[in-house]
């Protein structure tokens, strides 16, 4: 999935954002027919921002009361009770019974959004400086946890469990779907954040080098982090005299129950747990930066007056964060975890894959894969020859391998949605809840045909002529690629202008009139 979907799509988003110097919506001046892709990306980022800061709120809550969450003795019972208290699943019967808001979590969520607001106040300049800390601190924590885990008895069993493959599971479509989810989430593909960040790059930045370094480094980091997790889970399994698979968990349970429970078995458990939850906080902030940057960049592109007025920009950002806070209160009620799981599952499910698929197909066959490769060559022309040669590999992926793999994953997701009911623990989601989740994902990807039809409708001529004009780049797209803003009087029209016979007849008539 990294080789045939992650790397090609990552390069496509970085190149598109860097060449056009625009956010997720404005960048589609290269092909107005595909504007809905950018809007769909923003909707996905909106859903992610809505629930992802709740994870940071949980982290704040855990850090604020280590004495209650790290009690000695009955560790499993203590952690289960704490996590249940945080999620509030005791007094709720399901989606239809959310119950009251947990005021402790409401305060933590408010603090989390204030932190995000302050970090993004000055745009990419402030968030870029914050990332120096939030991106490097997790490496330090992982390194420390790996060293500590290696000294524990039973850690080798955990590492062995982590590294021993079960080759038969490659025949399961679920494994491929999980791999795609990991790549999309860890690289941030399809959320619009890559387009926004790349729009601030210099035009001649080596985007191919960045793709290789970031994507491969990201996956190596994930592999590296596995040793920190499973070495300590192996120690926990050894103490309980059970297989490692029995203590491993998935989802929020791994971060807030299983792993902290294992840390609580170590000497100085409070210190190790605080270090771990600080790392979770840093990772959560990094994720929100990317999604919030996509939203703010797109809005500032559409309303340039906000970009030039710092007070108005601060007000907009404050209203945006406060709006997310109000909507996020639903997720910290007694039944908030049920809504959290619903949004988490459906907001980045088939909608995200469809957005990435149409981006790949649109740039390859509408904008033109040869033109797109030439755009990349124009940006990296001063780079080593191997960069341009590597484009042949990416071109093959964009044309064939990436769309085919995405279609395979998409087919499995639809079959899985139909056959497998959504669960949280023993709770089975009702049909209306699943229908709401499907509508959530559909709302994101339906923007593509809607805005495509709007782009065709705005043009003139026959349906074929309108379609041809709708896939042509606008004049301001070429102006942006030369790093020159379009003059205020410039009108966005298709890059190529087709003259009708009447135009030539009119010129001939005027010529004859002047001779007469």
Short mmCIF file of C-alpha atoms in Angstrom, two decimals:
data_model
loop_
_atom_site.label_atom_id
_atom_site.label_comp_id
_atom_site.label_asym_id
_atom_site.label_seq_id
_atom_site.Cartn_x
_atom_site.Cartn_y
_atom_site.Cartn_z
CA UNK A 1 0.00 0.00 0.00
CA UNK A 2 2.91 2.35 0.65
CA UNK A 3 4.57 1.61 -2.70
CA UNK A 4 1.48 1.67 -4.92
CA UNK A 5 -0.91 4.06 -3.16
CA UNK A 6 0.91 5.97 -0.41
CA UNK A 7 3.93 7.27 -2.32
CA UNK A 8 2.09 8.11 -5.59
CA UNK A 9 -0.80 9.92 -3.90
CA UNK A 10 1.51 11.70 -1.46
CA UNK A 11 3.60 13.02 -4.37
CA UNK A 12 0.47 14.00 -6.27
CA UNK A 13 -0.86 16.14 -3.40
CA UNK A 14 2.50 17.74 -2.63
CA UNK A 15 3.19 18.52 -6.30
CA UNK A 16 -0.27 19.92 -6.89
CA UNK A 17 -0.14 22.18 -3.85
CA UNK A 18 3.41 23.37 -4.53
CA UNK A 19 2.86 24.04 -8.24
CA UNK A 20 -0.42 25.89 -7.73
CA UNK A 21 0.56 27.68 -4.48
CA UNK A 22 -3.03 27.34 -3.30
CA UNK A 23 -5.16 25.47 -0.78
CA UNK A 24 -7.50 22.50 -1.30
CA UNK A 25 -10.20 24.47 -3.13
CA UNK A 26 -8.33 27.15 -5.06
CA UNK A 27 -5.80 24.64 -6.37
CA UNK A 28 -8.45 23.07 -8.59
CA UNK A 29 -8.18 25.96 -10.98
CA UNK A 30 -6.04 23.43 -12.80
CA UNK A 31 -9.28 21.57 -13.59
CA UNK A 32 -12.50 23.31 -12.42
CA UNK A 33 -14.45 20.10 -13.00
CA UNK A 34 -12.69 18.60 -9.96
CA UNK A 35 -13.37 21.41 -7.47
CA UNK A 36 -15.62 19.09 -5.49
CA UNK A 37 -12.57 17.02 -4.53
CA UNK A 38 -11.21 19.96 -2.54
CA UNK A 39 -14.54 20.59 -0.83
CA UNK A 40 -14.83 16.90 0.00
CA UNK A 41 -11.36 17.02 1.56
CA UNK A 42 -12.43 19.92 3.75
CA UNK A 43 -15.51 18.07 4.94
CA UNK A 44 -13.40 15.03 5.87
CA UNK A 45 -11.00 17.30 7.75
CA UNK A 46 -13.95 18.92 9.52
CA UNK A 47 -15.19 15.56 10.80
CA UNK A 48 -11.68 14.61 11.90
CA UNK A 49 -11.20 17.90 13.77
CA UNK A 50 -14.59 17.39 15.41
CA UNK A 51 -13.64 14.13 17.12
CA UNK A 52 -9.83 14.13 17.19
CA UNK A 53 -9.52 16.89 19.77
CA UNK A 54 -11.62 14.72 22.08
CA UNK A 55 -8.62 12.37 22.21
CA UNK A 56 -6.49 15.30 23.39
CA UNK A 57 -9.17 16.08 25.99
CA UNK A 58 -8.95 12.48 27.25
CA UNK A 59 -5.18 12.89 27.43
CA UNK A 60 -5.49 16.12 29.44
CA UNK A 61 -7.93 14.44 31.80
CA UNK A 62 -5.56 11.53 32.36
CA UNK A 63 -2.58 13.82 32.93
CA UNK A 64 -4.58 15.96 35.35
CA UNK A 65 -5.33 13.08 37.71
CA UNK A 66 -2.42 10.60 37.68
CA UNK A 67 -3.08 9.61 41.28
CA UNK A 68 -6.54 8.30 40.37
CA UNK A 69 -5.52 6.66 37.12
CA UNK A 70 -2.29 5.06 38.35
CA UNK A 71 -3.47 3.54 41.60
CA UNK A 72 -1.46 0.52 42.87
CA UNK A 73 -2.79 -3.01 43.39
CA UNK A 74 -5.78 -3.87 41.24
CA UNK A 75 -4.35 -2.27 38.13
CA UNK A 76 -6.67 -3.76 35.54
CA UNK A 77 -9.75 -2.90 37.55
CA UNK A 78 -8.39 0.61 38.19
CA UNK A 79 -7.72 1.30 34.52
CA UNK A 80 -10.99 -0.18 33.35
CA UNK A 81 -12.88 1.95 35.87
CA UNK A 82 -10.93 5.06 34.86
CA UNK A 83 -11.49 4.56 31.15
CA UNK A 84 -15.16 3.83 31.75
CA UNK A 85 -15.38 7.04 33.77
CA UNK A 86 -13.71 8.99 30.98
CA UNK A 87 -15.91 7.57 28.23
CA UNK A 88 -19.07 7.47 30.33
CA UNK A 89 -20.42 4.18 28.96
CA UNK A 90 -22.07 3.14 32.24
CA UNK A 91 -25.11 5.42 32.20
CA UNK A 92 -25.76 5.35 28.44
CA UNK A 93 -27.70 2.75 26.49
CA UNK A 94 -26.49 3.83 23.05
CA UNK A 95 -26.69 6.53 20.39
CA UNK A 96 -30.23 7.54 21.30
CA UNK A 97 -29.28 8.06 24.94
CA UNK A 98 -26.30 10.47 25.01
CA UNK A 99 -26.99 11.75 28.53
CA UNK A 100 -25.43 14.83 30.16
CA UNK A 101 -22.06 16.37 29.33
CA UNK A 102 -19.14 15.40 31.58
CA UNK A 103 -18.04 18.77 32.94
CA UNK A 104 -14.46 17.59 33.65
CA UNK A 105 -14.06 16.53 30.03
CA UNK A 106 -15.80 19.72 28.84
CA UNK A 107 -13.11 21.77 30.58
CA UNK A 108 -10.36 19.57 29.12
CA UNK A 109 -11.86 19.90 25.64
CA UNK A 110 -12.02 23.69 26.01
CA UNK A 111 -8.37 23.80 27.07
CA UNK A 112 -7.46 21.60 24.10
CA UNK A 113 -9.12 23.98 21.62
CA UNK A 114 -7.51 27.00 23.28
CA UNK A 115 -4.12 25.35 22.80
CA UNK A 116 -4.87 24.70 19.12
CA UNK A 117 -6.07 28.30 18.68
CA UNK A 118 -2.93 29.80 20.21
CA UNK A 119 -0.65 27.53 18.18
CA UNK A 120 -2.35 28.49 14.91
CA UNK A 121 -2.84 32.19 15.66
CA UNK A 122 -0.12 33.38 13.30
CA UNK A 123 -0.73 30.76 10.66
CA UNK A 124 2.03 28.61 9.25
CA UNK A 125 4.69 30.70 11.02
CA UNK A 126 3.46 29.83 14.50
CA UNK A 127 2.31 26.26 13.83
CA UNK A 128 5.56 25.52 11.98
CA UNK A 129 7.60 26.49 15.04
CA UNK A 130 5.39 24.44 17.36
CA UNK A 131 5.89 21.37 15.17
CA UNK A 132 9.63 21.47 15.91
CA UNK A 133 8.69 20.35 19.43
CA UNK A 134 5.59 18.24 18.78
CA UNK A 135 7.25 16.25 15.97
CA UNK A 136 10.55 15.53 17.75
CA UNK A 137 9.37 14.88 21.31
CA UNK A 138 7.58 11.58 20.40
CA UNK A 139 10.87 10.23 19.01
CA UNK A 140 12.53 10.92 22.34
CA UNK A 141 9.72 9.19 24.24
CA UNK A 142 9.75 6.18 21.91
CA UNK A 143 13.51 5.83 22.27
CA UNK A 144 13.25 5.95 26.08
CA UNK A 145 10.36 3.47 26.15
CA UNK A 146 12.21 1.04 23.88
CA UNK A 147 15.27 1.10 26.13
CA UNK A 148 13.09 0.60 29.20
CA UNK A 149 11.09 -2.16 27.53
CA UNK A 150 14.22 -4.04 26.47
CA UNK A 151 15.23 -4.44 30.13
CA UNK A 152 11.95 -6.07 31.16
CA UNK A 153 11.41 -9.78 31.51
CA UNK A 154 9.09 -11.17 28.86
CA UNK A 155 9.72 -8.28 26.45
CA UNK A 156 11.18 -10.65 23.83
CA UNK A 157 7.86 -12.52 23.68
CA UNK A 158 6.12 -9.29 22.86
CA UNK A 159 8.64 -8.41 20.16
CA UNK A 160 8.37 -11.94 18.74
CA UNK A 161 4.59 -11.61 18.62
CA UNK A 162 5.01 -8.26 16.84
CA UNK A 163 7.48 -9.50 14.20
CA UNK A 164 6.10 -12.99 13.47
CA UNK A 165 3.95 -12.78 10.33
CA UNK A 166 0.89 -14.90 9.58
CA UNK A 167 1.18 -15.17 5.80
CA UNK A 168 -2.28 -16.70 5.42
CA UNK A 169 -3.82 -13.42 6.48
CA UNK A 170 -2.62 -11.82 3.24
CA UNK A 171 -5.57 -13.60 1.67
CA UNK A 172 -7.92 -11.56 3.86
CA UNK A 173 -9.22 -8.33 2.35
CA UNK A 174 -9.46 -6.93 5.87
CA UNK A 175 -5.66 -6.91 6.15
CA UNK A 176 -5.34 -4.91 2.94
CA UNK A 177 -8.05 -2.53 4.10
CA UNK A 178 -6.23 -2.02 7.41
CA UNK A 179 -2.98 -1.39 5.55
CA UNK A 180 -4.66 1.23 3.38
CA UNK A 181 -6.18 2.90 6.45
CA UNK A 182 -2.78 3.00 8.14
CA UNK A 183 -1.10 4.57 5.09
CA UNK A 184 -3.86 7.13 4.49
CA UNK A 185 -4.02 8.18 8.12
CA UNK A 186 -0.30 8.26 8.86
CA UNK A 187 0.57 10.15 5.66
CA UNK A 188 -2.50 12.41 5.74
CA UNK A 189 -3.61 11.57 2.19
CA UNK A 190 -6.98 12.95 1.08
CA UNK A 191 -7.49 15.35 4.00
CA UNK A 192 -6.27 18.51 2.23
CA UNK A 193 -3.52 19.22 4.77
CA UNK A 194 -0.76 18.14 2.36
CA UNK A 195 -2.08 20.50 -0.32
CA UNK A 196 -2.19 23.37 2.15
CA UNK A 197 1.29 22.78 3.60
CA UNK A 198 2.86 22.29 0.16
CA UNK A 199 1.37 25.56 -1.06
CA UNK A 200 3.89 27.40 1.16
CA UNK A 201 6.89 25.67 -0.45
CA UNK A 202 9.22 27.39 -2.86
CA UNK A 203 8.38 26.63 -6.48
CA UNK A 204 11.69 24.82 -7.11
CA UNK A 205 11.56 22.73 -3.93
CA UNK A 206 12.50 19.08 -4.61
CA UNK A 207 9.07 17.58 -4.05
CA UNK A 208 10.16 14.08 -5.08
CA UNK A 209 12.88 14.02 -2.42
CA UNK A 210 10.40 15.25 0.18
CA UNK A 211 7.97 12.50 -0.78
CA UNK A 212 10.54 9.73 -0.38
CA UNK A 213 11.99 11.08 2.88
CA UNK A 214 8.66 11.83 4.57
CA UNK A 215 6.70 8.77 3.44
CA UNK A 216 9.44 6.21 4.07
CA UNK A 217 10.48 7.94 7.31
CA UNK A 218 6.87 7.90 8.46
CA UNK A 219 6.49 4.16 7.95
CA UNK A 220 9.86 3.48 9.59
CA UNK A 221 8.67 5.47 12.58
CA UNK A 222 5.51 3.35 12.81
CA UNK A 223 7.63 0.20 12.66
CA UNK A 224 9.99 1.63 15.27
CA UNK A 225 7.08 2.50 17.58
CA UNK A 226 5.89 -1.09 17.51
CA UNK A 227 8.93 -2.17 19.53
CA UNK A 228 8.07 0.32 22.28
CA UNK A 229 4.50 -0.94 22.45
CA UNK A 230 4.98 -4.70 22.23
CA UNK A 231 8.06 -4.98 24.43
CA UNK A 232 6.07 -3.60 27.36
CA UNK A 233 2.94 -5.57 26.44
CA UNK A 234 5.16 -8.68 26.41
CA UNK A 235 6.22 -7.91 29.98
CA UNK A 236 2.58 -7.48 30.95
CA UNK A 237 1.69 -10.84 29.36
CA UNK A 238 4.59 -12.50 31.22
CA UNK A 239 3.39 -11.13 34.56
CA UNK A 240 -0.16 -12.35 33.91
CA UNK A 241 1.04 -15.64 32.39
CA UNK A 242 -1.16 -15.21 29.31
CA UNK A 243 -0.39 -14.97 25.56
CA UNK A 244 0.53 -11.51 24.24
CA UNK A 245 -2.52 -11.52 22.02
CA UNK A 246 -4.74 -11.57 25.11
CA UNK A 247 -3.39 -8.27 26.46
CA UNK A 248 -3.18 -6.41 23.15
CA UNK A 249 -6.13 -4.16 22.32
CA UNK A 250 -7.25 -1.94 19.45
CA UNK A 251 -8.62 1.57 19.14
CA UNK A 252 -8.80 3.88 22.19
CA UNK A 253 -8.53 0.85 24.46
CA UNK A 254 -4.87 0.32 23.49
CA UNK A 255 -3.84 3.90 24.29
CA UNK A 256 -5.98 4.44 27.38
CA UNK A 257 -6.26 0.98 28.98
CA UNK A 258 -3.90 -1.77 27.77
CA UNK A 259 -0.66 0.19 27.42
CA UNK A 260 -1.10 2.42 30.52
CA UNK A 261 -1.97 -0.71 32.47
CA UNK A 262 1.33 -2.23 31.37
CA UNK A 263 3.18 0.97 32.32
CA UNK A 264 1.59 0.86 35.77
CA UNK A 265 3.37 -2.44 36.42
CA UNK A 266 6.76 -0.72 36.10
CA UNK A 267 8.70 1.01 38.91
CA UNK A 268 8.08 4.75 38.66
CA UNK A 269 4.82 4.13 36.78
CA UNK A 270 3.58 7.71 37.19
CA UNK A 271 6.65 9.08 35.39
CA UNK A 272 6.36 6.62 32.50
CA UNK A 273 2.65 7.20 32.11
CA UNK A 274 3.00 10.99 32.12
CA UNK A 275 5.71 10.66 29.45
CA UNK A 276 3.46 8.42 27.37
CA UNK A 277 0.41 10.70 27.56
CA UNK A 278 2.52 13.75 26.75
CA UNK A 279 3.56 11.91 23.60
CA UNK A 280 -0.10 11.23 22.76
CA UNK A 281 -0.83 14.93 23.24
CA UNK A 282 1.99 15.92 20.85
CA UNK A 283 0.82 13.44 18.20
CA UNK A 284 -2.76 14.65 18.49
CA UNK A 285 -1.73 18.28 18.10
CA UNK A 286 0.27 17.43 14.97
CA UNK A 287 -2.74 15.70 13.43
CA UNK A 288 -5.02 18.63 14.17
CA UNK A 289 -2.51 21.10 12.72
CA UNK A 290 -2.71 19.40 9.33
CA UNK A 291 -6.51 19.30 9.24
CA UNK A 292 -7.01 22.80 10.66
CA UNK A 293 -4.43 24.18 8.23
CA UNK A 294 -6.42 22.69 5.35
CA UNK A 295 -9.61 24.39 6.52
CA UNK A 296 -8.07 27.79 7.29
CA UNK A 297 -5.99 27.92 4.08
CA UNK A 298 -9.03 27.11 1.95
CA UNK A 299 -11.14 29.80 3.64
CA UNK A 300 -8.37 32.40 3.41
CA UNK A 301 -7.94 31.61 -0.29
CA UNK A 302 -11.65 32.15 -0.89
CA UNK A 303 -11.75 35.32 1.26
CA UNK A 304 -8.39 37.11 0.85
CA UNK A 305 -9.59 40.01 3.03
CA UNK A 306 -9.13 37.76 6.06
CA UNK A 307 -5.52 37.07 5.14
CA UNK A 308 -4.62 40.74 5.09
CA UNK A 309 -6.45 41.66 8.31
CA UNK A 310 -4.96 40.02 11.41
CA UNK A 311 -7.88 40.94 13.69
CA UNK A 312 -10.45 39.47 11.33
CA UNK A 313 -8.32 36.36 10.92
CA UNK A 314 -8.08 35.94 14.71
CA UNK A 315 -11.84 36.35 15.01
CA UNK A 316 -12.47 33.79 12.28
CA UNK A 317 -10.10 31.28 13.88
CA UNK A 318 -11.68 31.85 17.31
CA UNK A 319 -15.19 31.28 15.93
CA UNK A 320 -14.00 28.17 14.09
CA UNK A 321 -12.42 26.65 17.20
CA UNK A 322 -15.41 27.57 19.37
CA UNK A 323 -17.77 26.02 16.83
CA UNK A 324 -15.79 22.79 16.90
CA UNK A 325 -15.86 22.89 20.69
CA UNK A 326 -19.64 23.19 20.82
CA UNK A 327 -20.12 20.35 18.34
CA UNK A 328 -17.58 18.22 20.21
CA UNK A 329 -19.61 18.39 23.43
CA UNK A 330 -21.79 15.57 22.07
CA UNK A 331 -18.74 13.31 22.12
CA UNK A 332 -18.04 13.83 25.84
CA UNK A 333 -21.50 12.97 27.12
CA UNK A 334 -22.38 9.71 28.84
CA UNK A 335 -22.85 8.11 25.44
CA UNK A 336 -20.17 10.15 23.71
CA UNK A 337 -17.98 7.16 22.88
CA UNK A 338 -20.76 5.72 20.71
CA UNK A 339 -20.89 8.92 18.66
CA UNK A 340 -17.10 9.10 18.66
CA UNK A 341 -16.84 5.61 17.18
CA UNK A 342 -19.55 6.34 14.60
CA UNK A 343 -17.84 9.50 13.31
CA UNK A 344 -14.41 7.90 13.45
CA UNK A 345 -15.53 4.88 11.41
CA UNK A 346 -17.63 6.51 8.71
CA UNK A 347 -16.03 9.94 8.20
CA UNK A 348 -12.78 8.44 6.89
CA UNK A 349 -14.13 5.23 5.39
CA UNK A 350 -15.35 4.98 1.79
CA UNK A 351 -15.60 8.77 1.40
CA UNK A 352 -11.87 9.26 1.84
CA UNK A 353 -11.04 6.45 -0.61
CA UNK A 354 -13.44 7.86 -3.22
CA UNK A 355 -11.90 11.33 -2.88
CA UNK A 356 -8.39 9.91 -3.38
CA UNK A 357 -9.58 7.78 -6.31
CA UNK A 358 -11.16 10.72 -8.15
CA UNK A 359 -8.11 12.89 -7.46
CA UNK A 360 -5.90 10.24 -9.05
CA UNK A 361 -8.20 9.64 -12.03
CA UNK A 362 -8.92 13.34 -12.54
CA UNK A 363 -5.29 14.47 -12.53
CA UNK A 364 -4.27 11.53 -14.72
CA UNK A 365 -6.96 11.57 -17.40
CA UNK A 366 -8.58 15.05 -17.24
CA UNK A 367 -5.67 17.32 -16.43
CA UNK A 368 -3.34 14.90 -18.19
CA UNK A 369 -0.66 12.70 -16.68
CA UNK A 370 1.94 13.92 -19.18
CA UNK A 371 1.19 17.56 -18.37
CA UNK A 372 1.30 16.80 -14.65
CA UNK A 373 4.67 15.07 -14.99
CA UNK A 374 5.94 18.06 -16.97
CA UNK A 375 4.79 20.37 -14.18
CA UNK A 376 6.82 18.32 -11.70
CA UNK A 377 9.84 18.41 -14.00
CA UNK A 378 9.53 22.20 -14.18
CA UNK A 379 9.74 22.33 -10.39
CA UNK A 380 12.61 19.86 -9.94
CA UNK A 381 14.59 20.70 -13.08
CA UNK A 382 17.65 21.64 -10.99
CA UNK A 383 17.54 18.36 -9.06
CA UNK A 384 19.55 15.16 -9.75
CA UNK A 385 18.58 13.16 -12.87
CA UNK A 386 17.26 10.25 -10.79
CA UNK A 387 14.37 12.44 -9.65
CA UNK A 388 12.98 12.80 -13.16
CA UNK A 389 13.65 9.13 -13.97
CA UNK A 390 11.65 8.10 -10.92
CA UNK A 391 8.65 9.86 -12.42
CA UNK A 392 8.17 6.92 -14.79
CA UNK A 393 7.39 4.73 -11.77
CA UNK A 394 4.92 7.26 -10.37
CA UNK A 395 3.33 7.69 -13.79
CA UNK A 396 2.68 3.95 -14.03
CA UNK A 397 1.12 4.01 -10.57
CA UNK A 398 -1.15 6.96 -11.35
CA UNK A 399 -2.35 5.43 -14.60
CA UNK A 400 -2.95 1.85 -13.43
CA UNK A 401 -1.76 0.45 -10.09
CA UNK A 402 -3.11 3.11 -7.71
CA UNK A 403 -6.66 3.30 -9.15
CA UNK A 404 -6.93 -0.50 -9.29
CA UNK A 405 -5.85 -0.92 -5.66
CA UNK A 406 -8.19 1.85 -4.51
CA UNK A 407 -11.09 0.22 -6.37
CA UNK A 408 -10.25 -3.09 -4.69
CA UNK A 409 -10.24 -1.49 -1.24
CA UNK A 410 -13.44 0.40 -2.02
CA UNK A 411 -15.21 -2.80 -3.11
CA UNK A 412 -14.24 -4.52 0.12
CA UNK A 413 -15.41 -1.56 2.22
CA UNK A 414 -18.87 -1.62 0.60
CA UNK A 415 -19.18 -5.40 1.06
CA UNK A 416 -18.04 -5.08 4.67
CA UNK A 417 -20.49 -2.25 5.37
CA UNK A 418 -23.33 -4.40 4.08
CA UNK A 419 -22.42 -7.65 5.84
CA UNK A 420 -20.81 -6.54 9.12
CA UNK A 421 -22.71 -4.44 11.68
CA UNK A 422 -20.81 -1.69 13.48
CA UNK A 423 -20.05 -2.52 17.11
CA UNK A 424 -18.57 -0.91 20.18
CA UNK A 425 -17.89 -3.66 22.68
CA UNK A 426 -21.14 -5.58 23.03
CA UNK A 427 -23.23 -2.68 21.69
CA UNK A 428 -24.50 -3.17 18.14
CA UNK A 429 -25.32 0.06 16.34
CA UNK A 430 -28.93 0.41 15.19
CA UNK A 431 -29.81 0.63 11.52
CA UNK A 432 -30.58 4.34 11.73
CA UNK A 433 -27.16 4.96 13.27
CA UNK A 434 -25.39 3.13 10.45
CA UNK A 435 -27.54 4.99 7.91
CA UNK A 436 -26.45 8.27 9.52
CA UNK A 437 -22.82 7.21 9.20
CA UNK A 438 -23.27 6.29 5.54
CA UNK A 439 -24.88 9.68 4.92
CA UNK A 440 -21.87 11.29 6.59
CA UNK A 441 -19.43 9.58 4.23
CA UNK A 442 -21.70 10.14 1.22
CA UNK A 443 -21.98 13.86 1.99
CA UNK A 444 -18.19 14.17 1.66
CA UNK A 445 -17.82 12.39 -1.68
CA UNK A 446 -21.06 13.61 -3.29
CA UNK A 447 -19.43 17.03 -3.55
CA UNK A 448 -17.41 15.71 -6.49
CA UNK A 449 -20.33 15.15 -8.93
CA UNK A 450 -22.24 18.18 -7.58
CA UNK A 451 -19.48 20.70 -8.23
CA UNK A 452 -18.54 18.92 -11.45
CA UNK A 453 -22.08 19.45 -12.76
CA UNK A 454 -21.95 23.08 -11.62
CA UNK A 455 -18.68 23.61 -13.51
CA UNK A 456 -20.21 22.19 -16.71
CA UNK A 457 -23.43 24.17 -16.29
CA UNK A 458 -21.55 27.49 -16.02
CA UNK A 459 -19.92 27.00 -19.42
CA UNK A 460 -21.54 27.66 -22.79
CA UNK A 461 -21.99 25.58 -25.93
CA UNK A 462 -22.89 21.96 -26.43
CA UNK A 463 -22.52 19.44 -23.62
CA UNK A 464 -19.25 18.23 -25.14
CA UNK A 465 -17.95 21.79 -25.44
CA UNK A 466 -18.92 22.55 -21.85
CA UNK A 467 -17.14 19.45 -20.61
CA UNK A 468 -13.99 20.30 -22.56
CA UNK A 469 -13.98 23.82 -21.14
CA UNK A 470 -14.60 22.56 -17.60
CA UNK A 471 -11.43 20.45 -17.64
CA UNK A 472 -9.22 23.23 -19.01
CA UNK A 473 -6.96 25.11 -16.55
CA UNK A 474 -7.86 28.72 -15.82
CA UNK A 475 -5.50 31.58 -16.69
CA UNK A 476 -4.83 32.28 -13.03
CA UNK A 477 -3.58 28.70 -12.60
CA UNK A 478 -0.69 29.40 -14.96
CA UNK A 479 -0.10 32.76 -13.32
CA UNK A 480 0.16 31.06 -9.93
CA UNK A 481 2.63 28.53 -11.27
CA UNK A 482 4.94 31.38 -12.22
CA UNK A 483 4.67 32.71 -8.67
CA UNK A 484 2.92 35.84 -9.90
CA UNK A 485 -0.50 36.70 -8.56
CA UNK A 486 -3.09 37.28 -11.22
CA UNK A 487 -3.86 40.98 -11.78
CA UNK A 488 -7.10 42.14 -10.15
CA UNK A 489 -8.68 42.75 -13.53
CA UNK A 490 -7.87 39.26 -14.82
CA UNK A 491 -10.97 37.16 -15.44
CA UNK A 492 -10.72 33.42 -14.93
CA UNK A 493 -11.49 31.71 -18.23
CA UNK A 494 -10.41 28.34 -19.60
CA UNK A 495 -6.75 28.32 -20.53
CA UNK A 496 -7.48 27.41 -24.14
CA UNK A 497 -10.07 29.46 -26.05
CA UNK A 498 -11.99 27.88 -28.93
CA UNK A 499 -13.17 30.26 -31.66
CA UNK A 500 -16.35 29.51 -33.57
CA UNK A 501 -16.92 30.13 -37.30
CA UNK A 502 -18.94 33.21 -36.43
CA UNK A 503 -15.85 34.83 -34.94
CA UNK A 504 -13.97 34.59 -38.24
CA UNK A 505 -17.05 35.66 -40.23
CA UNK A 506 -17.35 38.72 -37.99
CA UNK A 507 -13.71 39.64 -38.58
CA UNK A 508 -14.14 39.24 -42.35
CA UNK A 509 -17.26 41.44 -42.32
CA UNK A 510 -15.48 44.15 -40.33
CA UNK A 511 -12.50 43.97 -42.75
CA UNK A 512 -14.77 44.39 -45.79
CA UNK A 513 -16.59 47.25 -44.08
CA UNK A 514 -13.34 49.08 -43.39
CA UNK A 515 -12.20 48.68 -47.04
CA UNK A 516 -15.50 50.06 -48.25
#
